[in-house]
XYZ file of N, CA and C in Angstrom:
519
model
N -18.451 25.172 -23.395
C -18.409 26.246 -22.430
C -19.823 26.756 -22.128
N -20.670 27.095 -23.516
C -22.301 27.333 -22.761
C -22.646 26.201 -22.228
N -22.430 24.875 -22.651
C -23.433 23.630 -21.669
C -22.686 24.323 -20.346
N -21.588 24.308 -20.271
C -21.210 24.221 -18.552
C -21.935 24.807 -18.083
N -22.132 26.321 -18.756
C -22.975 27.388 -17.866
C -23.845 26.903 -17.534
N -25.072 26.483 -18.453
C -26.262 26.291 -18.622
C -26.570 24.490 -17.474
N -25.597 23.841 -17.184
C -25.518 23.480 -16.338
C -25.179 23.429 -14.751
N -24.035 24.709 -14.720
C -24.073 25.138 -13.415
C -25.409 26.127 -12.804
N -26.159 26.420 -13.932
C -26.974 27.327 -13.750
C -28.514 26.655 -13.016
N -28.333 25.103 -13.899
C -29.624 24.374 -13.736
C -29.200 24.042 -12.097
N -27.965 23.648 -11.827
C -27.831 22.742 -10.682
C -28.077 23.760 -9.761
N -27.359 25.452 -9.326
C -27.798 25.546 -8.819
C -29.515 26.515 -8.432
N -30.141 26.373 -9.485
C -31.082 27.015 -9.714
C -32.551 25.985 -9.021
N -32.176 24.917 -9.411
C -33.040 23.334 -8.679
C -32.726 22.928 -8.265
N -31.561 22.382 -7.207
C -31.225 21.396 -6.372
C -31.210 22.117 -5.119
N -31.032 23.200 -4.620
C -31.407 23.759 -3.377
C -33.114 23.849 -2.901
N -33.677 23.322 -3.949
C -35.392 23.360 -4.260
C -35.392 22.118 -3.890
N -36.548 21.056 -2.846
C -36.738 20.011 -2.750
C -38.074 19.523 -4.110
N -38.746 20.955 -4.284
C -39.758 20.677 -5.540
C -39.308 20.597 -6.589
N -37.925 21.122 -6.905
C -37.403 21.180 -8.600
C -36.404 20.158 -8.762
N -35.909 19.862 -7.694
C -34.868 19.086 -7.660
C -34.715 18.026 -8.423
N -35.888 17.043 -9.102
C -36.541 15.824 -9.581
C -35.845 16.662 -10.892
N -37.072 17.232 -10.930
C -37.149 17.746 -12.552
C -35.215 18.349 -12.773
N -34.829 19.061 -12.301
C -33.404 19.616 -12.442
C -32.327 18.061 -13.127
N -32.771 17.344 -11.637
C -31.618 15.793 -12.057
C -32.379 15.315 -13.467
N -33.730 15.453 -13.885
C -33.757 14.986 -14.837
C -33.714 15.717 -15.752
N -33.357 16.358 -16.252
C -32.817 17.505 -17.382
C -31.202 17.149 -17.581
N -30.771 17.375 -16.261
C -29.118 16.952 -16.598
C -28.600 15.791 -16.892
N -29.578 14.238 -16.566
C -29.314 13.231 -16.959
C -29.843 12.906 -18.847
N -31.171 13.317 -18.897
C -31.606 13.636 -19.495
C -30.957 14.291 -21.471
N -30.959 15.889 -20.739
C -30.543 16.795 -21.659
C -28.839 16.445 -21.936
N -28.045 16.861 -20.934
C -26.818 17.018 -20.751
C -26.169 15.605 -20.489
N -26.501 14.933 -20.161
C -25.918 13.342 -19.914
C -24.391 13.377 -19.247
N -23.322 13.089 -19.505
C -22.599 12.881 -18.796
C -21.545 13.762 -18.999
N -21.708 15.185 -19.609
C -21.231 16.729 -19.982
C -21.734 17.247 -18.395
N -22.471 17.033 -17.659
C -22.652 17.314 -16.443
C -21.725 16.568 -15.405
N -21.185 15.427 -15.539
C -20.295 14.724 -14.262
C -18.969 16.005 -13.698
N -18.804 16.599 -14.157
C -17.772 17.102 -13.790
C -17.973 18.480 -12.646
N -18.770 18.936 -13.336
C -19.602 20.096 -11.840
C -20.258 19.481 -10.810
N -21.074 18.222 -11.328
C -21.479 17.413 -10.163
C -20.733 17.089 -8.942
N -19.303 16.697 -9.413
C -18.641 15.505 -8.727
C -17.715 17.466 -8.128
N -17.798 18.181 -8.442
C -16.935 19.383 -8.401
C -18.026 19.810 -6.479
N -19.697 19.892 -7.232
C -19.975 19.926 -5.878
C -20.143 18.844 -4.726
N -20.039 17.814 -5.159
C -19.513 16.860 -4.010
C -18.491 17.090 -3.277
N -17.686 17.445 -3.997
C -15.595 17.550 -3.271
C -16.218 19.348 -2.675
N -16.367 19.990 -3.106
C -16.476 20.997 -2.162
C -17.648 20.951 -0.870
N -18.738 20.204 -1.134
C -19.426 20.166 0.176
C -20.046 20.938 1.102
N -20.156 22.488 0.076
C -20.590 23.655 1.052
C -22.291 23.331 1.044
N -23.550 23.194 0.621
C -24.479 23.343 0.652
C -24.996 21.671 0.552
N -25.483 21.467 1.796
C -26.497 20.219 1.919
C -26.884 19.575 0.929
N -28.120 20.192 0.685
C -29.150 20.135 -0.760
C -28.569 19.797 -1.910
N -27.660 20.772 -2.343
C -26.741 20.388 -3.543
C -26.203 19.128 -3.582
N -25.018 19.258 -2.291
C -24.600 17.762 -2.710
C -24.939 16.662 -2.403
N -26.270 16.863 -1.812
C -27.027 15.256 -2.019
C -27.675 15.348 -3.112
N -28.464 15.934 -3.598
C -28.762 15.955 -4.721
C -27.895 15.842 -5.959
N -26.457 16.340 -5.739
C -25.535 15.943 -7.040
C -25.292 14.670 -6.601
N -24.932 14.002 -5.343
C -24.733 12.298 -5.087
C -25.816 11.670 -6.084
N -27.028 11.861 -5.999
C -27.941 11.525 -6.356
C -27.945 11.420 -7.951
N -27.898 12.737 -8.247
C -27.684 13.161 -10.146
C -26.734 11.923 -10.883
N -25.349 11.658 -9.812
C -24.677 10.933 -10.285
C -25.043 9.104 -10.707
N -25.909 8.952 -9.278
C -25.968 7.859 -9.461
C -27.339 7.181 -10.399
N -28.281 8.535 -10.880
C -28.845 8.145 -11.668
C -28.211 8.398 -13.462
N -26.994 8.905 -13.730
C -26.095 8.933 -14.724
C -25.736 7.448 -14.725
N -25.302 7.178 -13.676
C -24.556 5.649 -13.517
C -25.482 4.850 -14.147
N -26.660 4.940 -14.081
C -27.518 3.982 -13.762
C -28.212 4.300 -15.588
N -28.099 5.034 -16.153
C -28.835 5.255 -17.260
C -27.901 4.968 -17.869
N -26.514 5.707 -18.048
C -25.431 5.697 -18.986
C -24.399 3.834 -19.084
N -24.614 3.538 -17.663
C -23.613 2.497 -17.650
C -22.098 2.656 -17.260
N -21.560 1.811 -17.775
C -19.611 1.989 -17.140
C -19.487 3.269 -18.416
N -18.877 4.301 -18.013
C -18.346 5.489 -18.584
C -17.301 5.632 -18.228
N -16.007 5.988 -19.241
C -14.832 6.999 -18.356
C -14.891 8.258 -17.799
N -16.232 9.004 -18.209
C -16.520 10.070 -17.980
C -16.776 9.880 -16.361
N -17.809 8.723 -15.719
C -17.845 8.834 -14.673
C -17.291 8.471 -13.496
N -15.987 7.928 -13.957
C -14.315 7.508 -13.222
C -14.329 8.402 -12.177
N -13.988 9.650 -12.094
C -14.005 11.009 -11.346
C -15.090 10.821 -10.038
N -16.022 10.528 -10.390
C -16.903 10.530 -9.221
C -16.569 9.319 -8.175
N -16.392 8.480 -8.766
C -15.669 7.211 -7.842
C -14.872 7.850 -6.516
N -13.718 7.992 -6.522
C -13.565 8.849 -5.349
C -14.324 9.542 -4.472
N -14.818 10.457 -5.142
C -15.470 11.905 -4.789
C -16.471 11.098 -3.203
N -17.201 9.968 -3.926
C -18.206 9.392 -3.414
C -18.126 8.590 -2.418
N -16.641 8.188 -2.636
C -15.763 7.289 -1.459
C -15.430 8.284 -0.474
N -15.086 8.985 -0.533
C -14.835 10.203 0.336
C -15.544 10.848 1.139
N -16.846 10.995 0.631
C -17.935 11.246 1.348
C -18.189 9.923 2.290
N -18.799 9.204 2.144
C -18.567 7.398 2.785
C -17.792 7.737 3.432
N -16.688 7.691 3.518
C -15.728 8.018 4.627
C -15.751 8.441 5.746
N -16.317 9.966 5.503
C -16.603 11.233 6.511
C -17.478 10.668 7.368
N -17.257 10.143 8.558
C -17.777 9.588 9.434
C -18.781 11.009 10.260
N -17.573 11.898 10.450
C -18.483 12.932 11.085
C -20.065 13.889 10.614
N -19.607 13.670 9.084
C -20.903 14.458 8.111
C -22.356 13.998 8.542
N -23.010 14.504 7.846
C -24.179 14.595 7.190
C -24.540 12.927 7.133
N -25.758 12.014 8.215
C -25.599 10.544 7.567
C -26.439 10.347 6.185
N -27.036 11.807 6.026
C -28.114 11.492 4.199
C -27.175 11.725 3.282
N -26.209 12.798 3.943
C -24.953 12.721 2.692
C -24.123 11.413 2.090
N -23.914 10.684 3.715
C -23.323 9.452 3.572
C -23.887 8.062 2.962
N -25.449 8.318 3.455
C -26.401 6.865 2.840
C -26.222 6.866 1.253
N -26.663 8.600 0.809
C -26.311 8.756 -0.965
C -25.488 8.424 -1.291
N -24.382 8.472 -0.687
C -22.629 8.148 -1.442
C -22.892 6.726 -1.411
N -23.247 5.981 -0.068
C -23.133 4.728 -0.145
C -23.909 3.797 -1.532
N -25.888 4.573 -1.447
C -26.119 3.633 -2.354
C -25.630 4.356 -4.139
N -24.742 5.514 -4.303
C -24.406 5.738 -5.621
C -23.089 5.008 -5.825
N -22.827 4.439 -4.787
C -21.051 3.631 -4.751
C -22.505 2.207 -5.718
N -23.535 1.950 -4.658
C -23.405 0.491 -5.389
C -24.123 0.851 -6.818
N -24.233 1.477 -7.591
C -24.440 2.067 -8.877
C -23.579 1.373 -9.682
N -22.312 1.042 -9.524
C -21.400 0.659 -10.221
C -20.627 -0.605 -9.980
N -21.786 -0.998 -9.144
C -21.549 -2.915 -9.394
C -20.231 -3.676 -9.005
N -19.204 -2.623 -8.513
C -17.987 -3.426 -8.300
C -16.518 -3.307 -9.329
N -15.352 -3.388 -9.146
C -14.232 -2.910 -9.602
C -14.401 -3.476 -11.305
N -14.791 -4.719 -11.584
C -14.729 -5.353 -12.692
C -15.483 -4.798 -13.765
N -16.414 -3.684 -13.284
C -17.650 -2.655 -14.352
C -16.764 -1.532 -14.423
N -15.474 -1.414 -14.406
C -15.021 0.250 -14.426
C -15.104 -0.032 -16.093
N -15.189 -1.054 -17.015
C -15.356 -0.121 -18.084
C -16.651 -1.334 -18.772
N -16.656 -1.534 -19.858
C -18.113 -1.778 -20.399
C -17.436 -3.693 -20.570
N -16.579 -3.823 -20.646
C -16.029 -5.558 -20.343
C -14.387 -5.409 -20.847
N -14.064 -6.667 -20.947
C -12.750 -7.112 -20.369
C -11.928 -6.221 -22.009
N -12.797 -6.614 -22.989
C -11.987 -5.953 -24.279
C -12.636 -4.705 -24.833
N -12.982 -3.708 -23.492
C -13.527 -2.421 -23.876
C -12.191 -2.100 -23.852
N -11.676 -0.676 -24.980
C -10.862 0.063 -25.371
C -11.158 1.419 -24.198
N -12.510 1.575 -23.853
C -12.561 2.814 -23.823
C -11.800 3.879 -22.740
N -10.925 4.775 -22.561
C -10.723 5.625 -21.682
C -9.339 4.832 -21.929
N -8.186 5.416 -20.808
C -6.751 5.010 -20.869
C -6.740 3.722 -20.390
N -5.472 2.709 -20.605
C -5.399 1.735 -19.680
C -5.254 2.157 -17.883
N -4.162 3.368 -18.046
C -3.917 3.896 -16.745
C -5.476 4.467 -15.928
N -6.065 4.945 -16.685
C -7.138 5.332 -16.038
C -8.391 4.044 -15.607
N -8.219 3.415 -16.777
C -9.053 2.262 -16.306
C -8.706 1.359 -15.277
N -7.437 1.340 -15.371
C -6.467 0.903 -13.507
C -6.917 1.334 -12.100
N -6.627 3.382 -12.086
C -7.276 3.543 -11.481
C -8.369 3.181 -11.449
N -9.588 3.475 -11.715
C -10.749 3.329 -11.736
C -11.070 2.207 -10.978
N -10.435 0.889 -11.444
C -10.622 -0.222 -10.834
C -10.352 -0.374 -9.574
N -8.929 0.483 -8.974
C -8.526 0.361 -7.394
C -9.751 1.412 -6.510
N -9.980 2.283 -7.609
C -11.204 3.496 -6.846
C -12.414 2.667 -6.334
N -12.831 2.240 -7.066
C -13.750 0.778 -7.171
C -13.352 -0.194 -5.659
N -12.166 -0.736 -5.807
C -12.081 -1.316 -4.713
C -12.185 -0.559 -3.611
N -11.322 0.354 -3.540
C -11.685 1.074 -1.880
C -12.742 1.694 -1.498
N -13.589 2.123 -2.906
C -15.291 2.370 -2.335
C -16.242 0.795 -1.764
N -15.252 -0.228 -2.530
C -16.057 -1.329 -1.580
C -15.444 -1.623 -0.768
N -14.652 -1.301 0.115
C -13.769 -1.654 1.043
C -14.610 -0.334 1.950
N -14.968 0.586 1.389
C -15.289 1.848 2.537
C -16.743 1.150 2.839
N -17.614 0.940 1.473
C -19.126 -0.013 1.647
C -19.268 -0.768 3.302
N -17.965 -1.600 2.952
C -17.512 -3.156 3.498
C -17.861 -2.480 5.173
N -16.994 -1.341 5.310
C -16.580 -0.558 6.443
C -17.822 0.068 7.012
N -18.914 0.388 6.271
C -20.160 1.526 6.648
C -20.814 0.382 7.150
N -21.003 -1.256 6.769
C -21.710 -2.023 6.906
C -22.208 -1.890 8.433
N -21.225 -1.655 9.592
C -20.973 -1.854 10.245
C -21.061 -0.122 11.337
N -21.549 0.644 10.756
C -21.737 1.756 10.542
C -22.571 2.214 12.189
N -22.562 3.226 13.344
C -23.418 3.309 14.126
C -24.913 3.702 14.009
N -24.545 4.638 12.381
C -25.740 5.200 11.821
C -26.378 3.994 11.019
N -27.716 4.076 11.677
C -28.794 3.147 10.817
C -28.843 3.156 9.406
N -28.570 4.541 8.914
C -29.569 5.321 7.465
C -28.006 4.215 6.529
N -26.890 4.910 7.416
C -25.597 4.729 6.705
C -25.336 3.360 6.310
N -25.482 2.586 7.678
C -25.262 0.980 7.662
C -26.273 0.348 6.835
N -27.525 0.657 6.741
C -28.683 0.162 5.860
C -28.422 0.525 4.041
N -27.726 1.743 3.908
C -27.684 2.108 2.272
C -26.204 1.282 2.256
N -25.250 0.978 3.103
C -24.152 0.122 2.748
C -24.204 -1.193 2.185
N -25.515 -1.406 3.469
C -25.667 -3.459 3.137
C -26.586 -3.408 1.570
N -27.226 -1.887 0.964
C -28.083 -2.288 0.097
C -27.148 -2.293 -0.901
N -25.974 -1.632 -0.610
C -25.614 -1.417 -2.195
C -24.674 -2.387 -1.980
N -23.768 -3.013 -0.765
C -22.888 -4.194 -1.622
C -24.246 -5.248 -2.105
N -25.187 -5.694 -1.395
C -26.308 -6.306 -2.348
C -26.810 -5.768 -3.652
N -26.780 -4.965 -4.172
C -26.566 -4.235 -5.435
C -25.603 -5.070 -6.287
N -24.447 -5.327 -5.775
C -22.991 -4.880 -6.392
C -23.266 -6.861 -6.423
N -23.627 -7.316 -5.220
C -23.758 -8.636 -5.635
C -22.880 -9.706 -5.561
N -21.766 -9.392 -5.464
C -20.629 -10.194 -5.338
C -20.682 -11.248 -3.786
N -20.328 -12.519 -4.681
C -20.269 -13.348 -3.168
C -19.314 -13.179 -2.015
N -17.635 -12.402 -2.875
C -17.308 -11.900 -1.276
C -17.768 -10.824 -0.705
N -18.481 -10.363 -1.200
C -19.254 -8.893 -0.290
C -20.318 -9.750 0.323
N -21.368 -10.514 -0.020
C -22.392 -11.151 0.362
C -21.359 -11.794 1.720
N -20.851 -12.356 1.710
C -20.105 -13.572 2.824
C -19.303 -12.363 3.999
N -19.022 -11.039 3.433
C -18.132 -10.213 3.950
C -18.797 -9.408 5.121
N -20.329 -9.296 4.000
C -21.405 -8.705 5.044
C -21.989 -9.159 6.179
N -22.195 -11.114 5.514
C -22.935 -11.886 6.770
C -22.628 -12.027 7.694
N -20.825 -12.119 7.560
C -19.734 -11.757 8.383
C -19.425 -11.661 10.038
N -20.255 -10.031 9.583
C -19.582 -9.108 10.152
C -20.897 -8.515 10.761
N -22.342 -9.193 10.454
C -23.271 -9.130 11.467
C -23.415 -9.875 12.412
């Protein structure tokens, strides 16, 4: 209950700051590690302040990227697809979602390999279909009117690497 504070406090105390903002994501990746995904992914789904939730897109996908497949960071999967989605938003909101979607490499990384235990089977299910429809939304931005959007799409299914995304992308240019 104090980390939460002491994390809602950091996020919004530095991420409305373009100067603290660095230092803020790195304290919470950092200090707090993945005891932070849950306010993060909390200000993604609400969406009131710019700054914040690109900067929590951001927070997340450098968690992804330090921590690895987590169940902790299942939750954001959506959150991030959702944003991707929102055709009408913000396209820096949308490029972040796109390249923190390719953070996670594709449905087959929802957990650490085939005989990880970790998190539920049910959840690791989901996880895996969340997975797919953020590359199915990827698949979809590729193609995107926005430059910023269509450019962080093609980087992150190249991220993610897979030859039907590679063949899906060449595609469809």
């Amino acid at each position: 209950e104090r980390a939460r504070a002491q994390i809602d406090e950091l996020i919004e105390r530095t991420f409305g700051d373009v100067n603290k903002a660095v230092v803020g994501r790195d304290v919470l990746v950092g200090r707090f590690g993945l005891w932070s995904v849950p306010p993060l992914v909390e200000r993604v789904r609400a969406g009131n302040n710019e700054t914040i939730v690109r900067n929590s897109i951001l927070t997340l996908a450098a968690l992804r990227r330090t921590y690895g497949p987590s169940r902790f960071l299942w939750p954001a999967i959506p959150a991030l697809t959702a944003v991707l989605r929102r055709e009408g938003s913000d396209p820096w909101r949308r490029a972040f979602a796109a390249l923190a979607l390719g953070t996670f490499y594709g449905p087959e990384t929802a957990r650490r390999g085939p005989g990880s235990r970790e998190g539920t089977r049910a959840g690791a299910e989901a996880a895996t279909a969340d997975l797919l429809e953020g590359n199915a939304a990827l698949l979809k931005a590729v193609g995107d009117a926005n430059g910023l959007v269509s450019a962080a799409a093609s980087l992150a299914l190249g991220k993610i690497g897979r030859a039907s995304c590679r063949e899906r992308v060449f595609s469809s240019v």
